[in-house]
Tab-separated table of C-alpha atoms in Angstrom:
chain	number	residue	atom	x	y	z
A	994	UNK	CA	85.481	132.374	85.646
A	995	UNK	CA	84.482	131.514	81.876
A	996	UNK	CA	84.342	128.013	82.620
A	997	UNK	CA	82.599	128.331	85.988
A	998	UNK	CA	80.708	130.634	88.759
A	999	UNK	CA	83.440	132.352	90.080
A	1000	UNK	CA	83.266	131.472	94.016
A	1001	UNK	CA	82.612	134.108	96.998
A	1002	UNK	CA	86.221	135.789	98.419
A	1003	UNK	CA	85.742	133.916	102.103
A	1004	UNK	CA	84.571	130.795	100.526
A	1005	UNK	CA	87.930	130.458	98.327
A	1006	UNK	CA	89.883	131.681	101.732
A	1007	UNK	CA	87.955	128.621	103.528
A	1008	UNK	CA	89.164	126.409	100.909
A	1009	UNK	CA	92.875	127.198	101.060
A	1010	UNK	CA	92.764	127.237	104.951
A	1011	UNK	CA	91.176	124.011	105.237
A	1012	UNK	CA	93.443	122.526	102.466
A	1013	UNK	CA	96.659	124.188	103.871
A	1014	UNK	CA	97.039	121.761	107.120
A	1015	UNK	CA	95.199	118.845	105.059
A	1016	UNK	CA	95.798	117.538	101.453
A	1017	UNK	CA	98.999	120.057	100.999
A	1018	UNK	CA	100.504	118.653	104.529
A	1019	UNK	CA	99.512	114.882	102.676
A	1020	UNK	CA	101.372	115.634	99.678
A	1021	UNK	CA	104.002	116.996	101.157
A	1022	UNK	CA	104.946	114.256	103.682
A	1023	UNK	CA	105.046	112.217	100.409
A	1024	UNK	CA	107.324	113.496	98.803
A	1025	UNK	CA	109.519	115.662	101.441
A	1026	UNK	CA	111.072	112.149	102.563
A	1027	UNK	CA	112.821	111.350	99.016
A	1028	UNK	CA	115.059	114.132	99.140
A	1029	UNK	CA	117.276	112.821	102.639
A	1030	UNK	CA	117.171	109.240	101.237
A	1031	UNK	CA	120.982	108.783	101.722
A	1032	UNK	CA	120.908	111.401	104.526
A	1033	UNK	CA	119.152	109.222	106.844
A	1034	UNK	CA	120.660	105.703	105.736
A	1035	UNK	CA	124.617	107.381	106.793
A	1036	UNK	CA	123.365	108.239	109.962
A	1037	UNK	CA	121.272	105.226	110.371
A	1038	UNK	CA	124.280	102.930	109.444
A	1039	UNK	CA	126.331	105.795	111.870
A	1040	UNK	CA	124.338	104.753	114.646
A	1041	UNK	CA	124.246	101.297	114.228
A	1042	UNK	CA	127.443	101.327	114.112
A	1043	UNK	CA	127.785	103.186	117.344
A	1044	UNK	CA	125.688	100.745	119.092
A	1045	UNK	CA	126.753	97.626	117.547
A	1046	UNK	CA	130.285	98.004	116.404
A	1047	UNK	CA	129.457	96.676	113.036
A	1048	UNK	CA	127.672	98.099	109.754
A	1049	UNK	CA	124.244	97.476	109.202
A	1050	UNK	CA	123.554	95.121	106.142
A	1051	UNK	CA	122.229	96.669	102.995
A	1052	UNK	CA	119.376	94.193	103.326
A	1053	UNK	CA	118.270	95.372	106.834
A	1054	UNK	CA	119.042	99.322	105.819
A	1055	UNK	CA	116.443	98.938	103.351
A	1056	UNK	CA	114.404	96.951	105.371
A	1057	UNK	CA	114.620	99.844	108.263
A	1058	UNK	CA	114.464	102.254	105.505
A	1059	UNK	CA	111.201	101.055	103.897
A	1060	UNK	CA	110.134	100.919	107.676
A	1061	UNK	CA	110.490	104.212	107.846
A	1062	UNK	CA	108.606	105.428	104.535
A	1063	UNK	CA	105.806	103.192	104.712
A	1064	UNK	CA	104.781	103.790	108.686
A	1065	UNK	CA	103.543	107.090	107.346
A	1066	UNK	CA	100.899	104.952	105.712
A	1067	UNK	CA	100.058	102.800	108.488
A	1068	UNK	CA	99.104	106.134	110.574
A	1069	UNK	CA	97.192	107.076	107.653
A	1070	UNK	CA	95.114	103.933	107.923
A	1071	UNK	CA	94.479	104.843	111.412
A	1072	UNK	CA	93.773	108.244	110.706
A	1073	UNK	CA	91.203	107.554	107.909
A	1074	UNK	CA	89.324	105.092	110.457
A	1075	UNK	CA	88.980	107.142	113.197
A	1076	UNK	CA	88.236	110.685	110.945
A	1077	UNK	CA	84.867	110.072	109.956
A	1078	UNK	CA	83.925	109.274	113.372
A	1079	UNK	CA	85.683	112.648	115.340
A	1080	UNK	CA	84.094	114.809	111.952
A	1081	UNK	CA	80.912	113.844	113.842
A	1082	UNK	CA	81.455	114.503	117.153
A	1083	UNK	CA	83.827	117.293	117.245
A	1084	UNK	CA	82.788	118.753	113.469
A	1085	UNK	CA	84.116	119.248	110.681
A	1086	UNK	CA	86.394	122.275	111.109
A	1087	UNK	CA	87.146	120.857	114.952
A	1088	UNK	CA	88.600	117.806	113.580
A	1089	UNK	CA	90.708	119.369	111.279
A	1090	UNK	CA	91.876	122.095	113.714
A	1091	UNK	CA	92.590	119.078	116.348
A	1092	UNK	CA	94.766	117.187	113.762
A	1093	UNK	CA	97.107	119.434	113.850
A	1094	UNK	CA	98.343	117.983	116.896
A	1095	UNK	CA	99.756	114.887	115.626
A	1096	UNK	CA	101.891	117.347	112.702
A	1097	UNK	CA	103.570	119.330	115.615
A	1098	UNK	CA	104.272	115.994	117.600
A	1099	UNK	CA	105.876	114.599	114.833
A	1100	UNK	CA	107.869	117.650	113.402
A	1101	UNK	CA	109.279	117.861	117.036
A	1102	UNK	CA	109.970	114.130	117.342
A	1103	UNK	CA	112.044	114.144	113.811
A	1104	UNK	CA	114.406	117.039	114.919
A	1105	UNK	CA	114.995	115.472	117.880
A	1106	UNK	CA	116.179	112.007	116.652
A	1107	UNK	CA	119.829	113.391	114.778
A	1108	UNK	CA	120.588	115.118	118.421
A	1109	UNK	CA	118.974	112.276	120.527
A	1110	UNK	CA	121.011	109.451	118.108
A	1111	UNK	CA	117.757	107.368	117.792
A	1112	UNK	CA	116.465	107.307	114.394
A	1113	UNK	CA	113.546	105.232	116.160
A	1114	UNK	CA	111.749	108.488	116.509
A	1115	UNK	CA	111.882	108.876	112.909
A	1116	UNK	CA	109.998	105.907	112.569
A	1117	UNK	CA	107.555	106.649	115.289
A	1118	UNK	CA	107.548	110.799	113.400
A	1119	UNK	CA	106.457	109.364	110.678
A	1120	UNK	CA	103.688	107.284	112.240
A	1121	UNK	CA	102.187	110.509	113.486
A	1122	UNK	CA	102.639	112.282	109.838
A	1123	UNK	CA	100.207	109.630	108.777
A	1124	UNK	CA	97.943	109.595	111.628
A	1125	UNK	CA	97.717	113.584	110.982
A	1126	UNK	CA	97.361	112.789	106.981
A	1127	UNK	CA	94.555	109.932	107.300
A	1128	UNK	CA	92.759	112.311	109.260
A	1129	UNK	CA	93.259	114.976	107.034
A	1130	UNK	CA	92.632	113.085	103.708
A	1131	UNK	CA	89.057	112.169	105.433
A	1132	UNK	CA	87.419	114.846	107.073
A	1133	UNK	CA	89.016	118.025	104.332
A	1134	UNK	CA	87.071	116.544	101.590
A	1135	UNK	CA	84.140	116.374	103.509
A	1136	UNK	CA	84.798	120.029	104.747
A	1137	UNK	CA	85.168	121.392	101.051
A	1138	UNK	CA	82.417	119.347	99.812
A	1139	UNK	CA	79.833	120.673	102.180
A	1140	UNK	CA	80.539	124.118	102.303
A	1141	UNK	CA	80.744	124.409	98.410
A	1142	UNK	CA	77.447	125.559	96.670
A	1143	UNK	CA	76.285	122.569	94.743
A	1144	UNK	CA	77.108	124.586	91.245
A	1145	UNK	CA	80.631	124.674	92.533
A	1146	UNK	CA	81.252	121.538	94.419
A	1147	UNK	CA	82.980	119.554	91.605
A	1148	UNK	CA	85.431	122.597	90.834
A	1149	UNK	CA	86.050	123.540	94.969
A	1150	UNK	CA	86.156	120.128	95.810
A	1151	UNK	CA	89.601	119.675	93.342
A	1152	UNK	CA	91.323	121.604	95.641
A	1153	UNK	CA	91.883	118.225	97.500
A	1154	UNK	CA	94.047	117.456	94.275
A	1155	UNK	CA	95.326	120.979	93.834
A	1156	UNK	CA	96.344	120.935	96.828
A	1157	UNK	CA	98.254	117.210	96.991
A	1158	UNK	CA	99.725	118.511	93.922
A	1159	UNK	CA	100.942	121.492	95.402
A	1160	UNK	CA	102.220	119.750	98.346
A	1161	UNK	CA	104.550	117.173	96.515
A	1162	UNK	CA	105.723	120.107	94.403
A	1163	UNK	CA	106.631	121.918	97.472
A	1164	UNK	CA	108.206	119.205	99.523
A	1165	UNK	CA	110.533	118.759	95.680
A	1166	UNK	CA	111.301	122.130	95.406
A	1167	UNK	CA	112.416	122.539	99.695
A	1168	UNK	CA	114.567	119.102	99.574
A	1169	UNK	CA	116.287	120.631	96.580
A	1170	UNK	CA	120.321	121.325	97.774
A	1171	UNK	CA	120.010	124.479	97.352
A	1172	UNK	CA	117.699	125.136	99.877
A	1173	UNK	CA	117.733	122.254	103.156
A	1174	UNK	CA	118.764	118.988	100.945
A	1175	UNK	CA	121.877	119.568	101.983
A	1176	UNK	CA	122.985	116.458	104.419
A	1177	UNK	CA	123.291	118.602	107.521
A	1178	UNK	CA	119.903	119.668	107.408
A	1179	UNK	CA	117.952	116.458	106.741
A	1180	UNK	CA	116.473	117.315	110.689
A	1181	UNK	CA	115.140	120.364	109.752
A	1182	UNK	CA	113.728	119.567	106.221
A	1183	UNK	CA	111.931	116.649	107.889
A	1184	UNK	CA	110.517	119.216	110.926
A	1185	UNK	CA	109.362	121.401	108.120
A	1186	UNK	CA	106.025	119.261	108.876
A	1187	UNK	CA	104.942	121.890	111.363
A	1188	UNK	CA	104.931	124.686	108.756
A	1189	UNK	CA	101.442	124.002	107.392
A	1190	UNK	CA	99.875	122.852	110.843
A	1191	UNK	CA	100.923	126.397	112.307
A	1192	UNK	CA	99.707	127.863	109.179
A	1193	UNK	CA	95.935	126.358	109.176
A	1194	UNK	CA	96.232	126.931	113.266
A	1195	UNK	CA	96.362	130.653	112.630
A	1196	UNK	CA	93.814	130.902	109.588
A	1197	UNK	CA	91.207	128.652	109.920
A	1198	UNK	CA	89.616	130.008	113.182
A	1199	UNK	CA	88.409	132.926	111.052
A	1200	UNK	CA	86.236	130.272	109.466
A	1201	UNK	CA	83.379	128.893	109.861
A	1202	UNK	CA	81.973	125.257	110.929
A	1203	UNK	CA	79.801	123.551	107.825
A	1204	UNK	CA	76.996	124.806	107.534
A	1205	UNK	CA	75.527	121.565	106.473
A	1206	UNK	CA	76.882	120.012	109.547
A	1207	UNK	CA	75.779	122.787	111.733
A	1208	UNK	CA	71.970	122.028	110.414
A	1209	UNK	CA	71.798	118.659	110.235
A	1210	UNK	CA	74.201	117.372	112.884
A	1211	UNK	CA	73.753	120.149	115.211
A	1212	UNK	CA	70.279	121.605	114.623
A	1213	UNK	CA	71.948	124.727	114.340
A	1214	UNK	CA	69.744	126.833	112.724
A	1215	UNK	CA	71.502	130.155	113.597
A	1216	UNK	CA	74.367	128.856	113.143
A	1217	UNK	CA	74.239	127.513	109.290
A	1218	UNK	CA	72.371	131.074	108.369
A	1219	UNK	CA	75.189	133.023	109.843
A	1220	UNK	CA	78.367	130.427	108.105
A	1221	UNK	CA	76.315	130.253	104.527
A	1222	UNK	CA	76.037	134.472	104.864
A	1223	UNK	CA	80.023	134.594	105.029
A	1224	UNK	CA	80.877	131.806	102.805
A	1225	UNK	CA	77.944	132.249	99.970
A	1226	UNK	CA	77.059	136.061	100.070
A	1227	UNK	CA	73.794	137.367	101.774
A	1228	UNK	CA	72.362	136.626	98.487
A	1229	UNK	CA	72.978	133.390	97.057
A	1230	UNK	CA	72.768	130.675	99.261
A	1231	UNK	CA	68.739	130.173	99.747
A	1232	UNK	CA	68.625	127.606	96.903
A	1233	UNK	CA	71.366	125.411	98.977
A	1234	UNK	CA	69.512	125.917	102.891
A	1235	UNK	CA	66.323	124.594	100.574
A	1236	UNK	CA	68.552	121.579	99.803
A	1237	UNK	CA	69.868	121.244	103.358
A	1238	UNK	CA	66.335	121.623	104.523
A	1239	UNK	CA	65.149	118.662	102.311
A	1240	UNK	CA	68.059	116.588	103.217
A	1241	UNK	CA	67.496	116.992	106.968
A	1242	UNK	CA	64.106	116.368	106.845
A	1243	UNK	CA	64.885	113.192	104.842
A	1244	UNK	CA	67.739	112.015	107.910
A	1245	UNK	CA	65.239	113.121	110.588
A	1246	UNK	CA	65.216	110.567	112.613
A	1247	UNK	CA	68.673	108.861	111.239
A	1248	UNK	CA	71.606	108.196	113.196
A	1249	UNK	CA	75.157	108.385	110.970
A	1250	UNK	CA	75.811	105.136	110.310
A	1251	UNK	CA	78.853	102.676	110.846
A	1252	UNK	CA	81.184	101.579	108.022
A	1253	UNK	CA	79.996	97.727	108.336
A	1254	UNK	CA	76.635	99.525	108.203
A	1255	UNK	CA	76.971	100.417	104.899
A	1256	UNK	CA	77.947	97.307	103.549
A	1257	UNK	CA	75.140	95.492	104.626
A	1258	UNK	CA	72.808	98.066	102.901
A	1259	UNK	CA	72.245	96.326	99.524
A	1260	UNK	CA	70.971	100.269	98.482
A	1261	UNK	CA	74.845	101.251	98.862
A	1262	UNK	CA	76.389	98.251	97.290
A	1263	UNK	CA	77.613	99.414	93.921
A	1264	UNK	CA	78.597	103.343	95.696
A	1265	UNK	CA	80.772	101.367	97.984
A	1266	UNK	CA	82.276	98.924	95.548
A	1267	UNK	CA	82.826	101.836	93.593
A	1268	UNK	CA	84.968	103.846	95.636
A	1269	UNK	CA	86.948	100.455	97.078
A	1270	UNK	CA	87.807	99.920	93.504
A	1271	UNK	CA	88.820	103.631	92.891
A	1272	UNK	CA	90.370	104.202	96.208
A	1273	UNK	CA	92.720	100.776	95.356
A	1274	UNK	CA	93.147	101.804	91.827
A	1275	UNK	CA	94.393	104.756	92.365
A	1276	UNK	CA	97.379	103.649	95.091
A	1277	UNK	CA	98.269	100.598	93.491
A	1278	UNK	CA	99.372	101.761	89.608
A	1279	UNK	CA	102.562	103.227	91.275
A	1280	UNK	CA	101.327	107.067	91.676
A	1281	UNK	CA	102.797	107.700	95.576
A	1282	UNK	CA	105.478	105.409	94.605
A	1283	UNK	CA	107.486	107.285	92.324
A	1284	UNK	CA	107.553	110.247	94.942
A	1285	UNK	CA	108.590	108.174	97.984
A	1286	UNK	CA	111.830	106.667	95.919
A	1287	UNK	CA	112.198	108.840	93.259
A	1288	UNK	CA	115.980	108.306	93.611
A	1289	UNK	CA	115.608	104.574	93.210
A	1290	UNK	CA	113.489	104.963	90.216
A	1291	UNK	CA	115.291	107.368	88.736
A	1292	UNK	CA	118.665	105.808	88.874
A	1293	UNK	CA	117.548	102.660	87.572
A	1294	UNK	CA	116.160	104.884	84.657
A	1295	UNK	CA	119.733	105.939	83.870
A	1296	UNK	CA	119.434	109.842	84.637
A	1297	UNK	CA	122.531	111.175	86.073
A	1298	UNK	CA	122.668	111.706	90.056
A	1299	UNK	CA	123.196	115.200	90.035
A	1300	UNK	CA	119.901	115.860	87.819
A	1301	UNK	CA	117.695	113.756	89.997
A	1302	UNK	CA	116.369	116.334	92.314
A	1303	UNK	CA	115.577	118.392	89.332
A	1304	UNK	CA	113.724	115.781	87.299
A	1305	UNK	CA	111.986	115.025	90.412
A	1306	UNK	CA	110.587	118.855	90.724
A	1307	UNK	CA	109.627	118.125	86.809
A	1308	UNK	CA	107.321	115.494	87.609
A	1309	UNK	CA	105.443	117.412	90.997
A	1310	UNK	CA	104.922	120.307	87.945
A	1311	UNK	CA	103.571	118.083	85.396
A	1312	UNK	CA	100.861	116.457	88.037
A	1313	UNK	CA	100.488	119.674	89.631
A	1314	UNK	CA	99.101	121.371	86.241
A	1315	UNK	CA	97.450	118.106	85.201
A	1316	UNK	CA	95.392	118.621	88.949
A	1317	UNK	CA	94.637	122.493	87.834
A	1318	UNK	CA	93.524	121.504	84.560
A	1319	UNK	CA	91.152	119.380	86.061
A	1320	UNK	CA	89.760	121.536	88.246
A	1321	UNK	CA	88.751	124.005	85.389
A	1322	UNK	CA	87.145	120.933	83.154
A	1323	UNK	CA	85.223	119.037	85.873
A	1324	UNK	CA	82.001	120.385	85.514
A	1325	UNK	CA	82.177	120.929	81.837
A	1326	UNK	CA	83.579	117.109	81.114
A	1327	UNK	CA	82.235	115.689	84.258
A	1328	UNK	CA	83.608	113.143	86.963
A	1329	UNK	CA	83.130	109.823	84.980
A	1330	UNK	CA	84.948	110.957	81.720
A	1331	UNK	CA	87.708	111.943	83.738
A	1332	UNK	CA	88.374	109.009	85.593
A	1333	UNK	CA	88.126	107.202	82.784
A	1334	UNK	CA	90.517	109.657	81.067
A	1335	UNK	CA	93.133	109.672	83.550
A	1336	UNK	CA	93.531	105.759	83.666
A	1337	UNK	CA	93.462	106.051	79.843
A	1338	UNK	CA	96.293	108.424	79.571
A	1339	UNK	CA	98.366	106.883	82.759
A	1340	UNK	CA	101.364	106.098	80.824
A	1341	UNK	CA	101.287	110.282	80.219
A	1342	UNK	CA	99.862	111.896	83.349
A	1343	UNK	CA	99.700	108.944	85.775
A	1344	UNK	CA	97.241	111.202	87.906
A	1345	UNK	CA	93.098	110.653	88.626
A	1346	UNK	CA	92.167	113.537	90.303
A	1347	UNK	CA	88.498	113.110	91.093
A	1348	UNK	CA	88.385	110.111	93.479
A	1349	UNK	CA	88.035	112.235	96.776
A	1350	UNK	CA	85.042	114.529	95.660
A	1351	UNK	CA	82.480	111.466	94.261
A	1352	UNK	CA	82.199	110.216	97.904
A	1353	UNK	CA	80.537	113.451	98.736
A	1354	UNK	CA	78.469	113.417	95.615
A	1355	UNK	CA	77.498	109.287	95.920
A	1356	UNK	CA	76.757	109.582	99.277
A	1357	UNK	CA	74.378	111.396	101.837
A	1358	UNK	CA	75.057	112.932	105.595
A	1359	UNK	CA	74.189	109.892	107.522
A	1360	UNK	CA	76.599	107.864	105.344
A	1361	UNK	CA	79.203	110.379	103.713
A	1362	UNK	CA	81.445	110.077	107.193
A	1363	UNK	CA	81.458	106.426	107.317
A	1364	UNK	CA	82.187	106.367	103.292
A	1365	UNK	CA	85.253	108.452	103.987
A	1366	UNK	CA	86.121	105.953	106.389
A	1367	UNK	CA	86.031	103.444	103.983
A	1368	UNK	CA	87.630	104.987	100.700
A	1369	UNK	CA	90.396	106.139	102.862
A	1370	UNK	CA	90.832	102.911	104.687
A	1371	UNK	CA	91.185	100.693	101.740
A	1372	UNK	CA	93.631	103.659	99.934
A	1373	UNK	CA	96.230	103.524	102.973
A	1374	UNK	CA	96.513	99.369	103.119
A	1375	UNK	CA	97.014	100.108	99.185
A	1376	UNK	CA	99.385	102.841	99.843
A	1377	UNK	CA	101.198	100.793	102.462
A	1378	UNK	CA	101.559	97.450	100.445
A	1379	UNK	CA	103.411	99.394	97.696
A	1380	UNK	CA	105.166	101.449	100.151
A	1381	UNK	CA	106.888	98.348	101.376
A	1382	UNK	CA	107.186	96.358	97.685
A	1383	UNK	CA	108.368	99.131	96.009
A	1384	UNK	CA	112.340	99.357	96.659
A	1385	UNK	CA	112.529	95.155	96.194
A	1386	UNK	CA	110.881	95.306	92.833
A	1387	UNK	CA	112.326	98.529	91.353
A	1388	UNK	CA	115.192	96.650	91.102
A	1389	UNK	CA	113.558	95.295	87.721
A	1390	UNK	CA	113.702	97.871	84.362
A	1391	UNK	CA	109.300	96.917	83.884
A	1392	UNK	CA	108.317	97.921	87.765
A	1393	UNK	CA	105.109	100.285	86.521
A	1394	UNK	CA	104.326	97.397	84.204
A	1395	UNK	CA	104.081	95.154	86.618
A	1396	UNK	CA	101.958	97.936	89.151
A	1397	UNK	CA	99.427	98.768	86.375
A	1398	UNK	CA	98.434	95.260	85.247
């Protein structure tokens, strides 16, 4: 509270339920499928074996491995197309209490595939992990982002980081053997997924829809009064319904636009090249990578197996407080400095933790949805190429060199 307002009770509640089934479920889908690694390759090779008569190559296992990793991204890509477009229509909160769907389908389809014998249904799990994340990734941001008082937004808004950073920490610290990374209870770790969808199922509700959306989407006008009174404070939110007001008067008339919409708007040109270039940036230096094999890595590196897991929790810490840190300097240091910082310091902190919130800042409520669609879009193919690159190159000592050239 020295550095910033401090924010209203039910506001910071709002936050953490929003973020609870969205950027923490992200995070922790990335990292939560390191720890049964060598789990899930016996009883893939088991299985194959069962079927086939014969062991699976190596090649193939890592082929059906990386399969298996990387499909969460593919869902993502999905997810981030279609999020913008059901934060519209269904709203903001709606969205993110529908998405929750996809998390339960998927927890139940990954404990079923170690009884069932098809480790197919991990593959097709995982695809609906990423659906659920894409989604998430798209439509929290814009949540946190519009119910945040414009003094606050840069600080509330970083609990999309907090909160990924939370997540992997998490997923490290539950996949650790003394908890379920033991090898007879790689199903359950990997059904874990429905944790934080049952979670944000059971507090969001008490929430309300954005008020922003609620005005300008909806014409709510009772509505947005009665959602800024419990997140803001009967007191403090007239200056931001004066800046709603201006911005609906300003979209009157305006129909959200399409993604292709906004990259034939020469206006929007060097917004939308900027958060392409971010949004790619910030997938392909390795970040996601190191979580999704951190065995591979980590061996290569030289560090004993039995310290792995361990190390592994050390790094989720490190970008976990680097995320925090953030949160408290944004508005003091501002967004560019920090971007500019992170990428400066990568070989140290390997984190930028401000992409997500400058979409809501660069862009206004006819366009933020389709931006989201966008940023998101172009972060999953980049997520997804180095998803399936990663375990053929780590095989070399220089594999970050070569990902942040």
């Amino acid at each position: 509270c020295y550095w910033f307002q401090c924010p209203n009770t039910s506001l910071l509640l709002a936050i953490c339920a929003a973020c609870i089934g969205g950027t923490f479920q992200y995070g922790y889908n990335i990292s939560i499928i390191n720890s049964p690694t060598k789990s899930v390759q016996n009883f893939i090779n088991q299985t194959w074996l069962e079927r086939y008569e014969e062991n699976i190559s190596e090649q193939y296992l890592t082929l059906l491995w990386s399969s298996i990793v990387s499909i969460f991204t593919i869902g993502g890509f999905i997810g981030a197309t279609i999020g913008g477009t059901l934060a519209i229509k269904f709203g903001r909160k709606g969205t993110l209490m529908m998405n929750n769907a996809f998390a339960l389908l998927a927890a139940l389809l990954m404990g079923l595939s170690y009884p069932t014998g098809l480790f197919e249904l991990l593959i097709i799990g995982r695809f609906f992990t990423g659906v659920n994340a894409g989604i998430g990734i798209c439509v929290q941001p814009l949540y946190l982002g519009e119910i945040a008082p414009r003094a606050l937004r840069g600080a509330m808004a970083m609990g999309t980081s907090i909160f990924i950073t939370g997540g992997i920490l998490t997923g490290q610290v539950i996949g650790l053997k003394e908890l379920l990374g033991k090898e007879e209870y790689w199903p359950i770790l990997l059904s874990t997924t429905c944790i934080p969808a049952f979670l944000q199922l059971l507090i969001l509700p008490w929430f309300p829809e954005s008020p922003r959306y609620l005005l300008i989407d909806r014409g709510d006008d009772v509505g947005c009064g009665t959602a800024m009174k419990q997140l803001h404070g009967t007191d403090n939110f007239n200056r931001e319904r004066e800046d709603m007001e201006r911005e609906r008067i300003s979209a009157m008339g305006i129909k959200p636009k399409k993604p292709w919409e906004l990259f034939m708007d020469r206006s929007l040109r060097w917004q939308v090249l900027t958060i392409i270039l971010i949004n790619a940036a910030q997938q392909l230096n390795g970040i996601n990578a190191i979580y999704f094999y951190t065995d591979y890595v980590f061996e290569e590196a030289g560090i004993p197996e039995v310290n792995i897991p361990y190390v592994t929790v050390g790094t989720g810490a490190c970008e976990c407080l680097t995320a925090l840190t953030c949160g408290m300097l944004i508005e003091s240091l501002g967004r560019k400095v920090l971007i500019i910082g992170g990428y400066t310091l990568m070989a140290f902190w390997c984190i930028c933790g401000v992409t997500n919130i400058l979409i809501t800042e660069l862009f206004t409520q006819t366009t933020r949805p389709a931006a989201y669609m966008i940023g998101g879009s172009v972060n999953w193919l980049s997520f997804f190429f180095i998803g399936m690159a990663f375990p053929f190159i780590v095989v070399g000592s220089n594999c970050f060199v070569i990902l942040n050239l």
